[in-house]
XYZ file of N, CA, C and O in Angstrom:
592
model
N -2.037 -17.505 2.765
C -2.613 -17.162 4.055
C -1.676 -17.540 5.177
O -1.484 -16.786 6.106
N -1.070 -18.694 5.110
C -0.170 -19.169 6.160
C 1.050 -18.269 6.298
O 1.590 -18.114 7.399
N 1.484 -17.658 5.202
C 2.663 -16.798 5.255
C 2.453 -15.600 6.172
O 3.400 -15.109 6.786
N 1.226 -15.151 6.284
C 0.934 -14.008 7.142
C 1.231 -14.367 8.589
O 1.769 -13.568 9.343
N 0.896 -15.584 8.980
C 1.178 -16.026 10.337
C 2.653 -16.196 10.608
O 3.106 -16.041 11.736
N 3.421 -16.518 9.586
C 4.863 -16.683 9.753
C 5.538 -15.324 9.884
O 6.467 -15.152 10.650
N 5.053 -14.347 9.130
C 5.597 -13.001 9.217
C 6.814 -12.779 8.347
O 7.020 -13.469 7.352
N 7.664 -11.832 8.742
C 8.833 -11.478 7.927
C 9.766 -12.647 7.648
O 10.505 -12.625 6.661
N 9.737 -13.657 8.484
C 10.600 -14.817 8.267
C 10.230 -15.583 6.996
O 10.978 -16.439 6.542
N 9.074 -15.275 6.418
C 8.646 -15.959 5.188
C 9.203 -15.288 3.936
O 8.719 -15.520 2.832
N 10.266 -14.506 4.085
C 10.840 -13.764 2.951
C 11.285 -14.660 1.798
O 11.296 -14.225 0.651
N 11.602 -15.904 2.080
C 12.018 -16.816 1.010
C 10.888 -17.085 0.023
O 11.128 -17.525 -1.102
N 9.650 -16.785 0.418
C 8.495 -17.019 -0.452
C 8.255 -15.884 -1.448
O 7.421 -16.026 -2.340
N 8.972 -14.778 -1.322
C 8.728 -13.629 -2.202
C 8.773 -14.009 -3.680
O 7.849 -13.660 -4.424
N 9.792 -14.728 -4.173
C 9.794 -15.071 -5.602
C 8.557 -15.867 -6.036
O 8.062 -15.685 -7.154
N 8.028 -16.707 -5.158
C 6.832 -17.488 -5.497
C 5.577 -16.626 -5.489
O 4.592 -16.951 -6.162
N 5.594 -15.524 -4.745
C 4.423 -14.647 -4.674
C 4.317 -13.711 -5.876
O 3.227 -13.255 -6.212
N 5.422 -13.428 -6.529
C 5.414 -12.467 -7.636
C 4.449 -12.845 -8.756
O 3.663 -11.990 -9.194
N 4.436 -14.085 -9.261
C 3.485 -14.401 -10.327
C 2.029 -14.343 -9.869
O 1.136 -14.098 -10.670
N 1.798 -14.517 -8.580
C 0.426 -14.470 -8.054
C -0.138 -13.057 -8.165
O -1.339 -12.878 -8.346
N 0.721 -12.053 -8.113
C 0.255 -10.670 -8.252
C -0.336 -10.405 -9.625
O -1.147 -9.489 -9.786
N 0.054 -11.187 -10.613
C -0.446 -11.002 -11.978
C -1.616 -11.904 -12.330
O -2.130 -11.835 -13.446
N -2.032 -12.739 -11.411
C -3.095 -13.693 -11.747
C -4.469 -13.034 -11.658
O -4.626 -11.961 -11.088
N -5.461 -13.699 -12.224
C -6.824 -13.164 -12.240
C -7.647 -13.596 -11.033
O -8.781 -13.170 -10.879
N -7.091 -14.440 -10.192
C -7.802 -14.919 -9.011
C -7.699 -13.860 -7.914
O -6.649 -13.656 -7.306
N -8.816 -13.185 -7.647
C -8.847 -12.103 -6.678
C -8.321 -12.549 -5.314
O -7.515 -11.855 -4.697
N -8.778 -13.687 -4.850
C -8.397 -14.137 -3.508
C -6.909 -14.455 -3.423
O -6.248 -14.091 -2.441
N -6.370 -15.109 -4.426
C -4.944 -15.425 -4.430
C -4.120 -14.133 -4.450
O -3.138 -13.992 -3.708
N -4.530 -13.187 -5.277
C -3.825 -11.913 -5.375
C -3.890 -11.156 -4.043
O -2.890 -10.612 -3.568
N -5.070 -11.158 -3.434
C -5.260 -10.490 -2.143
C -4.300 -11.053 -1.097
O -3.603 -10.309 -0.412
N -4.264 -12.384 -0.963
C -3.414 -12.988 0.059
C -1.937 -12.787 -0.256
O -1.116 -12.642 0.661
N -1.583 -12.750 -1.520
C -0.191 -12.470 -1.884
C 0.188 -11.050 -1.453
O 1.268 -10.825 -0.892
N -0.704 -10.094 -1.699
C -0.441 -8.712 -1.297
C -0.326 -8.602 0.217
O 0.554 -7.908 0.735
N -1.202 -9.277 0.917
C -1.151 -9.246 2.385
C 0.146 -9.871 2.891
O 0.775 -9.353 3.816
N 0.550 -10.979 2.307
C 1.798 -11.637 2.720
C 2.985 -10.717 2.469
O 3.875 -10.588 3.323
N 3.017 -10.055 1.318
C 4.118 -9.148 1.016
C 4.162 -7.991 2.005
O 5.248 -7.559 2.415
N 3.007 -7.505 2.417
C 2.961 -6.434 3.413
C 3.559 -6.901 4.737
O 4.295 -6.162 5.393
N 3.260 -8.128 5.129
C 3.780 -8.660 6.387
C 5.287 -8.933 6.280
O 6.034 -8.722 7.234
N 5.730 -9.373 5.122
C 7.160 -9.630 4.922
C 7.945 -8.322 5.025
O 9.044 -8.281 5.545
N 7.353 -7.236 4.543
C 7.964 -5.920 4.703
C 9.118 -5.653 3.761
O 9.059 -5.990 2.573
N 10.205 -5.053 4.255
C 11.307 -4.626 3.385
C 11.890 -5.726 2.510
O 12.361 -5.446 1.407
N 11.839 -6.946 2.954
C 12.385 -8.052 2.162
C 11.530 -8.355 0.928
O 11.929 -9.126 0.064
N 10.346 -7.733 0.839
C 9.459 -7.930 -0.310
C 9.732 -6.915 -1.414
O 8.962 -6.812 -2.367
N 10.834 -6.190 -1.332
C 11.163 -5.149 -2.301
C 11.117 -5.619 -3.754
O 10.709 -4.851 -4.622
N 11.469 -6.870 -4.088
C 11.376 -7.284 -5.497
C 9.948 -7.194 -6.075
O 9.786 -7.182 -7.293
N 8.943 -7.109 -5.224
C 7.556 -7.022 -5.695
C 7.131 -5.601 -6.032
O 6.044 -5.402 -6.586
N 7.953 -4.616 -5.725
C 7.547 -3.215 -5.896
C 7.086 -2.892 -7.315
O 6.030 -2.274 -7.487
N 7.797 -3.276 -8.384
C 7.289 -2.916 -9.721
C 5.886 -3.455 -10.002
O 5.051 -2.740 -10.578
N 5.608 -4.676 -9.578
C 4.271 -5.229 -9.809
C 3.227 -4.551 -8.933
O 2.091 -4.331 -9.370
N 3.591 -4.215 -7.714
C 2.647 -3.511 -6.841
C 2.340 -2.121 -7.391
O 1.192 -1.669 -7.340
N 3.350 -1.455 -7.938
C 3.118 -0.152 -8.565
C 2.158 -0.305 -9.742
O 1.240 0.514 -9.919
N 2.346 -1.348 -10.527
C 1.442 -1.594 -11.652
C 0.013 -1.827 -11.155
O -0.942 -1.323 -11.742
N -0.135 -2.572 -10.075
C -1.471 -2.793 -9.510
C -2.079 -1.491 -9.012
O -3.292 -1.286 -9.127
N -1.256 -0.612 -8.450
C -1.757 0.697 -8.011
C -2.289 1.509 -9.187
O -3.199 2.316 -9.028
N -1.723 1.288 -10.360
C -2.153 2.029 -11.556
C -3.360 1.393 -12.231
O -4.255 2.097 -12.700
N -3.362 0.064 -12.354
C -4.327 -0.580 -13.240
C -5.230 -1.609 -12.576
O -6.146 -2.095 -13.229
N -4.985 -1.944 -11.321
C -5.800 -2.951 -10.661
C -7.186 -2.436 -10.326
O -7.467 -1.238 -10.403
N -8.045 -3.340 -9.939
C -9.360 -2.952 -9.449
C -9.223 -2.242 -8.116
O -8.130 -2.191 -7.537
N -10.312 -1.686 -7.589
C -10.237 -0.935 -6.336
C -9.609 -1.717 -5.179
O -8.747 -1.190 -4.480
N -10.003 -2.952 -4.987
C -9.439 -3.735 -3.889
C -7.955 -4.003 -4.111
O -7.140 -3.888 -3.186
N -7.573 -4.336 -5.339
C -6.164 -4.574 -5.642
C -5.345 -3.309 -5.423
O -4.225 -3.377 -4.904
N -5.895 -2.157 -5.787
C -5.172 -0.895 -5.596
C -4.960 -0.596 -4.121
O -3.872 -0.204 -3.706
N -5.982 -0.819 -3.315
C -5.811 -0.482 -1.897
C -4.862 -1.436 -1.206
O -4.053 -1.018 -0.369
N -4.893 -2.707 -1.533
C -3.975 -3.652 -0.893
C -2.557 -3.477 -1.419
O -1.592 -3.686 -0.677
N -2.425 -3.055 -2.664
C -1.100 -2.745 -3.193
C -0.515 -1.538 -2.453
O 0.678 -1.528 -2.122
N -1.343 -0.541 -2.181
C -0.874 0.633 -1.433
C -0.354 0.217 -0.066
O 0.732 0.644 0.366
N -1.087 -0.637 0.621
C -0.658 -1.072 1.946
C 0.645 -1.866 1.867
O 1.534 -1.703 2.704
N 0.769 -2.721 0.866
C 1.999 -3.509 0.724
C 3.189 -2.601 0.427
O 4.263 -2.768 1.005
N 2.998 -1.633 -0.457
C 4.080 -0.707 -0.787
C 4.513 0.063 0.462
O 5.705 0.203 0.742
N 3.564 0.530 1.245
C 3.904 1.248 2.473
C 4.649 0.382 3.470
O 5.541 0.847 4.172
N 4.300 -0.897 3.526
C 4.946 -1.811 4.466
C 6.366 -2.166 4.042
O 7.196 -2.501 4.887
N 6.653 -2.084 2.763
C 7.998 -2.408 2.272
C 8.993 -1.345 2.717
O 10.145 -1.635 2.971
N 8.527 -0.120 2.835
C 9.401 0.931 3.345
C 10.160 1.664 2.253
O 9.809 1.587 1.075
N 11.230 2.364 2.632
C 11.978 3.186 1.678
C 12.541 2.418 0.484
O 12.869 3.026 -0.529
N 12.615 1.114 0.564
C 13.077 0.314 -0.564
C 12.176 0.420 -1.779
O 12.524 -0.053 -2.855
N 11.022 1.065 -1.630
C 10.119 1.261 -2.771
C 10.694 2.258 -3.760
O 10.273 2.300 -4.913
N 11.632 3.080 -3.312
C 12.264 4.056 -4.188
C 11.332 5.181 -4.597
O 10.166 5.227 -4.194
N 11.830 6.093 -5.415
C 11.016 7.232 -5.834
C 9.805 6.828 -6.669
O 8.768 7.485 -6.617
N 9.906 5.720 -7.416
C 8.765 5.289 -8.230
C 7.610 4.836 -7.330
O 6.447 5.115 -7.604
N 7.928 4.115 -6.272
C 6.895 3.675 -5.338
C 6.259 4.843 -4.622
O 5.047 4.889 -4.431
N 7.082 5.806 -4.252
C 6.563 6.997 -3.587
C 5.633 7.769 -4.525
O 4.551 8.212 -4.125
N 6.032 7.886 -5.780
C 5.199 8.582 -6.768
C 3.873 7.853 -6.976
O 2.815 8.483 -7.106
N 3.911 6.522 -6.980
C 2.679 5.747 -7.151
C 1.726 5.979 -5.979
O 0.516 6.123 -6.175
N 2.261 6.042 -4.760
C 1.405 6.323 -3.607
C 0.857 7.742 -3.671
O -0.302 7.993 -3.320
N 1.669 8.658 -4.129
C 1.219 10.040 -4.277
C 0.055 10.125 -5.271
O -0.940 10.811 -5.029
N 0.181 9.407 -6.393
C -0.922 9.379 -7.377
C -2.170 8.751 -6.770
O -3.296 9.158 -7.078
N -1.985 7.768 -5.906
C -3.129 7.090 -5.284
C -3.917 8.029 -4.374
O -5.091 7.769 -4.084
N -3.318 9.122 -3.935
C -4.048 10.100 -3.127
C -5.181 10.744 -3.914
O -6.106 11.299 -3.332
N -5.120 10.685 -5.230
C -6.165 11.237 -6.095
C -7.048 10.157 -6.710
O -7.804 10.420 -7.643
N -6.942 8.939 -6.189
C -7.756 7.841 -6.709
C -9.242 8.187 -6.548
O -9.636 8.809 -5.561
N -10.083 7.793 -7.503
C -11.507 8.087 -7.389
C -12.211 7.285 -6.284
O -13.325 7.638 -5.894
N -11.552 6.244 -5.771
C -12.161 5.392 -4.749
C -11.607 5.777 -3.374
O -10.399 5.693 -3.132
N -12.494 6.196 -2.482
C -12.068 6.689 -1.178
C -11.218 5.698 -0.381
O -10.178 6.096 0.168
N -11.578 4.403 -0.276
C -10.714 3.491 0.485
C -9.297 3.369 -0.081
O -8.353 3.140 0.672
N -9.135 3.543 -1.386
C -7.786 3.526 -1.963
C -7.021 4.748 -1.464
O -5.847 4.645 -1.059
N -7.666 5.907 -1.473
C -7.025 7.126 -0.969
C -6.662 6.960 0.506
O -5.567 7.344 0.932
N -7.571 6.389 1.287
C -7.316 6.176 2.718
C -6.091 5.296 2.930
O -5.216 5.609 3.756
N -6.022 4.201 2.203
C -4.897 3.290 2.383
C -3.597 3.911 1.872
O -2.522 3.609 2.395
N -3.680 4.781 0.879
C -2.479 5.486 0.423
C -1.972 6.421 1.522
O -0.758 6.520 1.750
N -2.893 7.077 2.226
C -2.503 7.946 3.338
C -1.820 7.126 4.431
O -0.768 7.501 4.947
N -2.409 5.996 4.777
C -1.821 5.140 5.808
C -0.441 4.656 5.363
O 0.526 4.660 6.139
N -0.329 4.247 4.104
C 0.954 3.763 3.580
C 2.010 4.859 3.642
O 3.149 4.605 4.056
N 1.655 6.064 3.244
C 2.602 7.173 3.311
C 2.998 7.458 4.752
O 4.164 7.755 5.043
N 2.039 7.343 5.665
C 2.348 7.535 7.080
C 3.352 6.522 7.596
O 4.227 6.842 8.395
N 3.242 5.298 7.107
C 4.188 4.256 7.526
C 5.599 4.547 7.013
O 6.578 4.081 7.590
N 5.697 5.293 5.934
C 7.001 5.596 5.346
C 7.726 6.726 6.072
O 8.903 6.963 5.818
N 7.042 7.443 6.929
C 7.673 8.489 7.731
C 8.350 9.556 6.892
O 7.809 10.035 5.898
N 9.579 9.909 7.279
C 10.309 10.982 6.597
C 10.545 10.705 5.119
O 10.644 11.632 4.326
N 10.627 9.438 4.756
C 10.829 9.099 3.349
C 9.692 9.636 2.480
O 9.884 9.942 1.310
N 8.491 9.767 3.066
C 7.314 10.207 2.311
C 7.178 11.718 2.244
O 6.270 12.207 1.563
N 8.033 12.463 2.893
C 7.883 13.922 2.889
C 7.781 14.535 1.493
O 7.005 15.454 1.287
N 8.532 14.040 0.497
C 8.390 14.630 -0.848
C 6.982 14.472 -1.430
O 6.612 15.213 -2.336
N 6.200 13.538 -0.921
C 4.850 13.331 -1.442
C 3.837 14.286 -0.811
O 2.712 14.379 -1.281
N 4.241 15.002 0.252
C 3.317 15.921 0.919
C 3.074 17.134 0.032
O 4.006 17.675 -0.568
N 1.815 17.567 -0.073
C 1.526 18.773 -0.861
C 2.304 19.971 -0.320
O 2.548 20.074 0.875
N 2.694 20.866 -1.198
C 3.482 22.039 -0.819
C 2.752 22.907 0.200
O 3.382 23.596 0.989
N 1.421 22.883 0.201
C 0.666 23.740 1.109
C 0.592 23.187 2.526
O 0.080 23.846 3.414
N 1.109 21.980 2.754
C 1.049 21.384 4.082
C 2.061 22.030 5.013
O 3.171 22.337 4.625
N 1.646 22.206 6.249
C 2.579 22.650 7.282
C 2.216 21.948 8.570
O 1.083 21.540 8.777
N 3.168 21.820 9.455
C 2.915 21.110 10.706
C 1.978 21.883 11.615
O 1.360 21.321 12.496
N 1.842 23.189 11.418
C 0.957 23.968 12.278
C -0.447 24.095 11.704
O -1.372 24.455 12.405
N -0.615 23.824 10.428
C -1.914 23.962 9.797
C -2.168 22.814 8.836
O -1.941 22.945 7.635
N -2.667 21.665 9.337
C -2.870 20.522 8.451
C -4.080 20.654 7.535
O -4.193 19.928 6.576
N -4.966 21.595 7.782
C -6.198 21.696 6.996
C -5.959 21.840 5.494
O -6.656 21.210 4.709
N -4.986 22.647 5.034
C -4.801 22.771 3.586
C -4.375 21.472 2.915
O -4.474 21.344 1.711
N -3.901 20.511 3.703
C -3.448 19.251 3.128
C -4.598 18.369 2.684
O -4.425 17.487 1.865
N -5.754 18.578 3.241
C -6.884 17.690 2.984
C -7.620 18.132 1.729
O -8.448 19.019 1.770
N -7.279 17.530 0.610
C -7.974 17.845 -0.633
C -9.193 16.954 -0.809
O -10.096 17.278 -1.540
N -9.213 15.814 -0.121
C -10.330 14.897 -0.166
C -10.582 14.426 1.264
O -9.654 14.345 2.055
N -11.831 14.123 1.616
C -12.107 13.735 2.996
C -11.554 12.354 3.341
O -11.650 11.427 2.547
N -10.950 12.243 4.506
C -10.463 10.974 5.032
C -11.027 10.802 6.432
O -11.044 11.755 7.207
N -11.490 9.620 6.778
C -11.980 9.407 8.134
C -10.822 9.408 9.114
O -9.672 9.159 8.731
N -11.090 9.710 10.399
C -10.022 9.720 11.395
C -9.245 8.407 11.443
O -8.058 8.406 11.718
N -9.884 7.287 11.138
C -9.193 5.994 11.190
C -8.044 5.924 10.195
O -7.104 5.161 10.390
N -8.093 6.713 9.127
C -7.030 6.684 8.128
C -5.747 7.312 8.661
O -4.698 7.125 8.104
N -5.856 8.059 9.763
C -4.688 8.713 10.325
C -4.054 7.895 11.447
O -3.044 8.275 11.984
N -4.665 6.781 11.793
C -4.148 5.940 12.860
C -3.006 5.105 12.332
O -3.050 4.610 11.212
N -1.981 4.950 13.140
C -0.854 4.115 12.736
C -1.337 2.689 12.537
O -2.006 2.131 13.390
N -1.017 2.079 11.387
C -1.536 0.745 11.095
C -0.844 -0.346 11.896
O 0.290 -0.177 12.343
N -1.550 -1.434 12.050
C -0.978 -2.605 12.692
C -0.138 -3.374 11.688
O 0.074 -2.927 10.571
N 0.317 -4.550 12.067
C 1.201 -5.295 11.175
C 0.561 -5.754 9.876
O 1.241 -6.022 8.913
N -0.769 -5.814 9.827
C -1.430 -6.267 8.613
C -2.072 -5.144 7.828
O -2.775 -5.365 6.869
N -1.905 -3.917 8.249
C -2.463 -2.806 7.491
C -3.389 -1.972 8.330
O -3.341 -1.968 9.548
N -4.282 -1.260 7.655
C -5.105 -0.257 8.305
C -6.343 -0.810 8.978
O -7.015 -0.079 9.700
N -6.704 -2.041 8.740
C -7.953 -2.557 9.267
C -9.134 -2.146 8.418
O -10.273 -2.323 8.817
N -8.898 -1.571 7.263
C -9.965 -1.123 6.379
C -10.269 -2.139 5.300
O -10.891 -1.821 4.303
N -9.818 -3.356 5.489
C -9.971 -4.368 4.451
C -11.439 -4.706 4.194
O -12.260 -4.637 5.083
N -11.722 -5.088 2.948
C -13.061 -5.529 2.593
C -13.106 -7.027 2.556
O -12.149 -7.699 2.401
């Protein structure tokens, strides 16, 4: 929790946060994901575990993993981008919402994840599942504000 207040300067804690992503303690995992999101690009070593959480974690773990991956930026590589793209089809709406926000944070890097039917003049074909307007708002430093 304290790492969130320190911000990106807490990058030295990334190696200590990695094993927490694999633990069964929901609260510890949640705060580790939030800290990694605040650390941003320097949290790139966590990307493989965050991708795994996007695939196999519970709904809350998946949504916070999406936000952390988006905050890390282009350092997530094509595998991270693909994981966020898959999250757009998640059965849980808040996971889909946070994947949209994460992709938005990635800017041009996320363009390959956009459906082929999307165009800048007609965004309607892009919406395969409903998202609230809040999911389109640029997130703050801690994410979308959709946390549970």
